[in-house]
Amino acid sequence: MEKLTMEKLVAYCKQYGIIYQGSEVYGGLANTWDYGPIGSRLKNNVKDAWRKRFIQENKNSFEVDAAILMHPKVWEASGHTKNFSDPLIDCKECKMRHRADNLIESFNKDAHPDLMTDEEMMKYIRDNKIPCPKCGKSNYTDIREFGLMFETHRGVIKGEDNGLIYLRPETAQGEFVNFLNVQRTMRAKIPFGIAQIGKAFRNEITPGNFTFRTIEFEQMEHQLFCKEGTDTEYYKYYKEYAMNMLKDLGINTDKLRFRDHEKLAHYAKAACDIEYLFPMGWGELWGTHNRTNYDLSNHQEYSKTSFEYLDPEDNSKYIPYVVESSVGCDRFTLMVLCDAYDEEILEDGTTREVMHFHPFLAPYKLAILPLVKKYHSDYAKELKEKLQKSFMCSYDETGSIGKRYRRQDAIGTPFCITIDNDTLEKGTVTIRNRDTMEQITLPVDEIEKYISDKIKF
Ligand code: GAP
């Protein structure tokens, strides 16, 4: 297969209704993307897969759906107003804006800017005369810390009430501030988890690489609340739990790796990313963090509310530790797209573009194709009405059967069901498998069970 580039994937996603440029008819708003009918299904299935693993199948986990706009004190308590910034540096020649750590990393991948202070990064850039990737010169401003939180103001009349509020930069704080609510109302005993899926916003200096880094994105985060001393065990457990989910979805294991953080975020005792080999190189996909009791302790201090938990096991009182598992839903979906894409040369010399999505993630589970519209479409439409009660079904009656297979391959539909004379006479259909392209014959009343078994995750 020809190497997949991001440009190629962007064009492919547009062509097949997966992802479009945001506000396209107005010339687009840079780094915003809209999911089309196929992409929305795919992203929702990613969320369903995550929910299944992190809430449904997890021992003791509860989902919340917290507000995006939170009390400004939340961000003081979490440390974001003070610490959530990136080192910004401008090229004085071409005015291009960079992240200093990214400049160093692309210059020397072993340099570890994550272990340097701003002053050390500045010295490294000057000593090595790192060229600006745009103009090639090496003439920069000093590094300035650039706050990543989007600000807005509340108040009905403009200027009347200047109350500053932020769009949340992570969903995690919605879980932390609801710790007491969930613990009490669900009568939850430690260890238990609180999870949510929701939008987050970051004024990134260098967004890009399609949906890899955007200013608006969705996160899927799970916080496990546990007793100090058990945290390291849960940290290891959730690292593996995340990796196993990726393996079970059939993601190419050669393109996955763990990377431990050497420089830790202000709240973390240990942190590890699962990285994926995207077309532009290895990139962070999914983080597991041991956040200690940093968050709950700070919320206790700032809100003046006790976050202590009375452990019924031994009557001890403590502020729980937190092990966080955090992954971007858009980045996960991008990874799935990169991993599933294939261009195959067939026996007859033609190529087919195919998305090998795990059937659980596939936007449509099956397509119903009447062989000859005139004779078979009535039956095919009836069958679709029946099957769509259980699955997302596509229907296509135009063009040759070969062309229709290709269209379904391109959007990753795992099964194509052809309705022909045998269906009308003997009550059987042909089911064609997307990956092997093999066909089997099955009685109509066995289709539902067949598909249900195949899409399990
Ligand atoms: N609560 C912890 C937290 O937010 P993070 O590493 O900053 O940690 C977690 O973000 C995940 O969210 C990342 O691993 C990535 O998948 C996703 N993510 C972060 N920033 C993003 C952005 N600007 N665009 C898309 N996804 C992003």
XYZ file of C-alpha atoms and ligand atoms in Angstrom:
484
model
C 0.000 0.000 0.000
C 1.135 3.534 -0.757
C 1.986 5.365 2.487
C -1.031 7.078 3.993
C -0.455 10.809 4.426
C -2.606 13.165 6.467
C -3.442 15.141 3.292
C -4.702 11.983 1.670
C -6.782 11.060 4.707
C -8.309 14.568 4.887
C -9.394 14.290 1.225
C -10.693 10.756 1.756
C -12.723 11.776 4.803
C -14.301 14.611 2.867
C -15.114 12.419 -0.128
C -16.906 9.785 1.928
C -18.802 11.993 4.388
C -16.570 11.219 7.340
C -15.129 14.633 8.311
C -15.459 18.046 6.638
C -13.631 21.325 7.160
C -15.542 23.419 9.752
C -17.527 26.401 8.332
C -16.350 25.389 4.863
C -18.752 27.587 2.871
C -17.198 30.640 4.566
C -13.698 29.557 3.630
C -13.329 27.420 6.754
C -12.331 28.247 10.314
C -8.781 26.964 10.761
C -8.437 23.753 12.746
C -12.142 23.152 13.223
C -13.735 20.055 11.776
C -17.314 18.819 11.360
C -18.132 15.137 11.408
C -20.343 14.035 8.519
C -22.923 11.225 8.580
C -20.309 8.457 8.404
C -17.861 10.130 10.789
C -20.546 10.859 13.387
C -21.528 7.194 13.457
C -17.902 6.161 13.782
C -17.235 8.614 16.611
C -20.386 7.559 18.447
C -19.310 3.934 18.155
C -15.906 4.872 19.602
C -17.757 6.400 22.551
C -19.949 3.309 22.909
C -16.875 1.053 22.928
C -15.237 3.212 25.613
C -18.443 3.360 27.680
C -18.760 -0.395 27.452
C -15.248 -0.934 28.798
C -14.994 1.916 31.294
C -18.518 2.025 32.688
C -20.571 -1.025 31.807
C -17.850 -3.653 32.281
C -15.844 -1.794 34.903
C -16.455 -3.014 38.421
C -17.854 0.085 40.071
C -17.993 3.093 37.770
C -20.554 5.830 37.298
C -21.019 8.251 34.438
C -21.704 11.977 34.850
C -22.363 14.720 32.339
C -21.077 17.905 33.933
C -21.383 21.501 32.705
C -18.706 22.891 30.399
C -18.771 26.231 32.232
C -17.601 25.807 35.803
C -17.031 28.145 38.730
C -13.744 30.042 38.096
C -12.421 28.812 41.446
C -12.362 25.280 40.019
C -9.470 26.322 37.780
C -7.624 27.985 40.629
C -7.974 24.847 42.719
C -6.900 22.588 39.858
C -3.816 24.723 39.190
C -4.849 25.532 35.618
C -4.928 29.328 35.985
C -1.318 29.192 37.176
C 0.207 26.262 35.318
C -1.754 25.512 32.162
C 0.380 27.171 29.511
C 2.736 26.353 26.664
C 6.155 27.920 25.958
C 5.527 30.251 23.037
C 8.315 31.579 20.820
C 8.020 33.754 17.707
C 10.349 33.883 14.723
C 11.351 37.561 14.407
C 11.983 37.133 10.676
C 8.800 35.500 9.331
C 6.602 35.990 12.430
C 5.797 32.271 12.548
C 4.663 31.176 16.007
C 6.103 27.996 17.550
C 6.068 25.952 20.704
C 9.656 26.043 21.960
C 9.509 22.399 23.106
C 8.292 21.288 19.665
C 11.113 23.196 17.935
C 13.691 21.403 20.073
C 12.032 18.014 19.693
C 11.925 18.209 15.905
C 15.569 19.367 15.874
C 16.755 16.520 18.098
C 14.320 13.831 19.173
C 16.593 12.794 22.054
C 16.876 16.315 23.526
C 14.034 16.021 26.094
C 12.668 19.575 26.303
C 10.121 18.149 28.751
C 12.934 18.122 31.319
C 14.065 21.728 30.628
C 13.002 25.039 32.141
C 12.066 27.921 29.805
C 15.556 29.403 30.289
C 17.207 26.085 29.408
C 15.058 25.720 26.307
C 15.965 29.251 25.189
C 19.679 28.510 25.667
C 19.368 25.223 23.757
C 17.641 26.942 20.819
C 20.277 29.717 20.698
C 23.315 27.427 21.230
C 22.173 25.090 18.476
C 20.931 27.874 16.200
C 17.769 25.865 15.568
C 16.330 27.119 12.273
C 12.727 28.264 11.951
C 10.901 25.486 10.064
C 9.220 28.125 7.883
C 11.987 30.579 6.869
C 15.161 28.730 7.902
C 16.563 31.655 9.932
C 17.342 31.462 13.629
C 16.233 34.738 15.159
C 13.633 34.331 17.866
C 11.886 36.297 20.597
C 12.272 35.130 24.195
C 9.979 32.378 25.381
C 6.672 33.530 26.876
C 4.218 31.296 28.668
C 0.926 31.278 26.766
C -2.254 30.445 28.741
C -4.239 27.715 27.036
C -7.662 28.303 28.544
C -10.373 29.969 26.472
C -11.934 32.855 28.328
C -15.446 34.149 28.081
C -17.573 36.568 30.100
C -20.950 36.026 31.619
C -23.623 38.690 31.764
C -26.712 39.345 29.696
C -25.702 42.820 28.580
C -22.278 43.242 27.053
C -19.891 44.973 29.433
C -22.393 45.024 32.290
C -21.042 42.073 34.159
C -17.450 41.313 33.451
C -17.425 37.975 35.308
C -14.616 35.992 33.723
C -15.314 32.314 33.147
C -13.451 29.657 31.224
C -14.450 26.956 28.782
C -13.202 23.819 30.526
C -9.791 22.662 29.237
C -10.397 19.108 30.509
C -13.475 17.175 31.605
C -11.700 15.768 34.682
C -12.670 18.603 37.026
C -16.358 17.823 36.428
C -15.676 14.392 37.899
C -13.708 15.717 40.871
C -16.227 18.367 41.928
C -18.965 15.716 41.827
C -17.037 13.214 43.931
C -19.170 13.834 47.026
C -22.456 13.885 45.097
C -21.795 10.597 43.354
C -20.347 8.902 46.408
C -23.389 9.780 48.518
C -26.198 9.363 45.994
C -24.874 6.088 44.604
C -23.752 4.865 48.043
C -20.416 4.158 46.380
C -17.599 2.511 48.287
C -13.960 3.100 47.476
C -12.540 1.983 45.085
C -15.037 3.415 42.587
C -14.850 5.404 39.395
C -16.466 8.507 37.908
C -16.317 8.940 34.168
C -17.561 11.260 31.499
C -17.402 12.059 27.836
C -17.549 15.699 26.873
C -16.136 18.707 25.099
C -12.948 20.441 26.165
C -11.381 23.599 24.737
C -7.756 24.686 24.514
C -6.298 27.720 22.817
C -3.471 25.627 21.338
C -0.525 27.548 19.860
C 0.157 24.966 17.213
C -3.007 23.066 16.390
C -2.865 20.833 13.343
C -2.456 17.426 11.793
C -6.164 17.174 11.029
C -8.104 16.307 14.197
C -4.977 15.325 16.157
C -4.683 18.691 17.885
C -7.621 21.071 17.715
C -8.925 23.912 19.826
C -12.246 22.159 20.519
C -12.325 18.420 21.111
C -13.991 15.703 23.124
C -12.397 13.766 25.940
C -13.287 10.413 27.460
C -11.992 10.421 31.035
C -12.280 7.984 33.900
C -11.149 8.755 37.451
C -10.661 5.859 39.824
C -10.867 6.949 43.471
C -8.838 4.694 45.732
C -6.999 4.507 49.020
C -3.390 5.689 49.145
C -1.151 2.652 48.913
C -3.369 0.924 46.345
C -2.804 3.702 43.758
C 0.303 2.221 42.110
C -1.462 -1.089 41.544
C -4.480 0.669 39.948
C -2.175 2.844 37.872
C -0.585 -0.270 36.339
C -3.997 -1.869 35.922
C -5.485 1.071 33.984
C -2.449 1.376 31.691
C -2.964 -2.229 30.637
C -6.752 -1.909 30.597
C -6.502 0.885 28.007
C -3.946 -1.012 25.914
C -6.121 -4.138 25.979
C -9.109 -2.197 24.719
C -7.052 -1.060 21.719
C -5.854 -4.608 21.061
C -9.398 -5.959 21.304
C -10.474 -3.438 18.696
C -7.861 -4.954 16.391
C -5.539 -1.918 16.336
C -2.160 -2.827 14.832
C 0.065 -3.545 17.854
C 3.232 -2.590 15.917
C 1.877 0.956 15.933
C 1.216 1.118 19.670
C 3.688 1.698 22.485
C 3.832 2.924 26.076
C 5.888 6.027 26.897
C 6.506 6.942 30.510
C 6.688 10.664 31.291
C 9.967 11.849 32.759
C 8.788 15.366 33.595
C 5.475 15.118 35.386
C 2.499 17.485 35.255
C 1.997 19.612 38.359
C -0.518 17.122 39.775
C 1.017 13.748 38.898
C 3.038 11.131 40.755
C 3.392 8.924 37.674
C 2.206 9.294 34.101
C 2.351 7.192 30.982
C 1.046 7.675 27.459
C 0.010 5.114 24.946
C 1.404 6.429 21.686
C 0.260 5.543 18.185
C 2.296 5.738 14.999
C 0.236 8.335 13.098
C 1.178 9.256 9.483
C 3.237 12.194 10.847
C 5.029 10.028 13.441
C 4.498 8.758 16.989
C 1.965 10.817 18.902
C 0.245 10.712 22.270
C -3.080 8.944 22.180
C -4.082 8.038 25.711
C -2.757 9.068 29.111
C -2.832 7.243 32.430
C -1.943 9.440 35.400
C -1.540 8.876 39.096
C -2.898 12.238 40.295
C -2.496 11.404 44.011
C -4.986 13.298 46.195
C -3.898 16.602 44.653
C -7.252 17.448 43.058
C -9.559 16.506 45.909
C -7.274 18.135 48.503
C -7.242 21.373 46.535
C -11.012 21.346 46.048
C -11.331 20.795 49.775
C -9.125 23.808 50.441
C -10.720 26.149 47.875
C -14.357 25.150 48.432
C -14.004 24.768 52.189
C -15.903 21.497 51.938
C -14.570 18.268 53.358
C -13.619 15.724 50.697
C -12.683 13.131 53.306
C -14.025 9.641 52.914
C -14.917 7.523 55.904
C -13.811 4.017 55.011
C -16.322 1.486 56.401
C -13.678 -1.261 56.089
C -11.469 0.096 58.878
C -13.153 3.346 59.975
C -10.180 5.359 58.670
C -10.732 8.823 57.184
C -8.782 10.017 54.165
C -8.856 12.048 50.968
C -8.821 9.479 48.179
C -6.098 9.128 45.575
C -7.030 9.323 41.899
C -5.864 7.240 38.962
C -6.941 8.910 35.749
C -7.383 7.369 32.317
C -7.809 10.101 29.705
C -8.163 9.859 25.954
C -9.358 12.268 23.282
C -12.365 10.934 21.404
C -11.422 12.786 18.220
C -7.829 11.597 18.447
C -9.032 8.045 19.054
C -11.311 8.300 16.002
C -8.408 9.652 13.926
C -6.262 6.733 15.067
C -9.020 4.288 14.071
C -9.233 5.896 10.619
C -5.447 5.744 10.097
C -5.279 2.162 11.301
C -8.232 0.907 9.257
C -7.315 2.466 5.914
C -5.948 0.152 3.259
C -5.418 0.231 -0.459
C -5.399 -3.271 -1.903
C -4.450 -4.519 -5.344
C -6.995 -7.149 -6.347
C -6.437 -10.233 -8.527
C -7.834 -8.459 -11.585
C -5.268 -5.651 -11.145
C -7.748 -3.074 -9.878
C -7.306 -1.387 -6.494
C -9.858 -1.109 -3.774
C -9.818 1.367 -0.918
C -11.141 -0.237 2.213
C -11.612 0.663 5.852
C -11.001 -2.422 7.998
C -12.895 -1.085 11.018
C -13.652 -3.503 13.828
C -17.348 -4.343 13.122
C -18.330 -2.802 16.479
C -16.933 0.539 15.285
C -18.176 0.349 11.694
C -20.643 3.180 10.891
C -22.998 0.754 9.117
C -23.033 -2.866 10.224
C -24.494 -4.089 6.979
C -25.646 -2.963 3.557
C -28.635 -4.412 1.750
C -28.182 -4.624 -1.996
C -30.984 -5.823 -4.300
C -29.292 -7.545 -7.254
C -31.777 -6.206 -9.812
C -33.716 -3.164 -8.668
C -36.840 -4.037 -10.674
C -37.229 -7.520 -9.188
C -35.570 -7.447 -5.800
C -35.909 -3.972 -4.303
C -39.353 -4.453 -2.676
C -38.116 -7.413 -0.692
C -34.814 -5.680 0.062
C -36.583 -2.607 1.479
C -38.798 -4.807 3.668
C -35.743 -6.633 4.975
C -34.002 -3.340 5.718
C -36.976 -2.144 7.746
C -36.775 -5.306 9.804
C -33.015 -5.312 10.339
C -32.673 -1.595 11.065
C -34.491 -2.171 14.340
C -31.309 -3.906 15.477
C -28.471 -2.407 13.390
C -27.473 0.660 11.393
C -28.170 -0.551 7.839
C -27.231 0.970 4.538
C -29.234 0.392 1.364
C -27.982 0.766 -2.190
C -29.729 -0.171 -5.424
C -27.743 1.894 -7.934
C -24.845 0.764 -10.127
C -23.284 -2.657 -10.629
C -22.969 -4.937 -7.617
C -19.155 -4.568 -7.835
C -19.387 -0.771 -7.592
C -21.772 -1.053 -4.672
C -19.345 -3.358 -2.840
C -16.557 -0.788 -3.380
C -18.681 2.023 -1.961
C -19.364 -0.024 1.172
C -15.686 -1.052 1.451
C -14.704 2.617 1.374
C -16.815 3.388 4.448
C -15.944 0.122 6.156
C -19.310 -1.713 6.105
C -18.361 -5.230 7.246
C -21.225 -7.134 5.596
C -23.076 -6.762 2.297
C -26.292 -8.727 1.916
C -27.423 -9.384 -1.628
C -31.073 -10.047 -2.396
C -31.575 -12.132 -5.542
C -33.946 -14.746 -7.023
C -32.800 -17.327 -4.466
C -34.015 -14.982 -1.730
C -37.474 -14.818 -3.296
C -37.630 -18.533 -4.106
C -35.682 -20.227 -1.292
C -35.494 -17.567 1.425
C -31.679 -17.332 1.411
C -29.293 -14.391 0.987
C -25.620 -14.043 0.134
C -23.489 -12.310 2.738
C -20.188 -10.897 1.538
C -17.412 -10.276 4.042
C -15.604 -6.917 3.608
C -12.156 -8.172 4.669
C -11.972 -11.578 2.962
C -14.430 -10.709 0.171
C -15.756 -14.257 0.593
C -19.460 -14.942 0.297
C -21.674 -17.342 2.188
C -25.322 -18.265 1.825
C -27.599 -17.931 4.820
C -31.359 -18.305 5.477
C -32.946 -14.874 5.950
C -34.074 -15.605 9.513
C -30.475 -16.312 10.572
C -29.089 -12.916 9.488
C -29.771 -11.133 12.757
C -27.940 -13.657 14.922
C -25.075 -13.895 12.424
C -24.480 -10.119 12.445
C -24.960 -9.796 16.230
C -22.281 -12.417 16.837
C -19.838 -10.800 14.421
C -20.049 -7.265 15.793
C -19.456 -8.186 19.419
C -16.676 -6.369 21.252
N -7.317 15.310 32.396
C -6.014 15.047 31.876
C -5.786 15.626 30.560
O -6.579 16.407 30.053
P -4.119 15.620 28.532
O -2.936 14.742 28.253
O -3.915 17.081 28.471
O -4.651 15.177 29.962
C -5.786 13.906 27.512
O -5.301 15.215 27.544
C -6.042 13.452 26.090
O -6.898 14.377 25.413
C -4.800 13.371 25.209
O -4.111 12.143 25.409
C -5.382 13.483 23.827
O -5.888 12.228 23.394
C -6.549 14.438 24.033
N -6.188 15.834 23.685
C -5.497 16.709 24.451
N -5.375 17.896 23.818
C -6.011 17.759 22.629
C -6.247 18.656 21.516
N -5.829 19.907 21.526
N -6.932 18.162 20.445
C -7.388 16.891 20.431
N -7.198 16.027 21.453
C -6.530 16.447 22.533
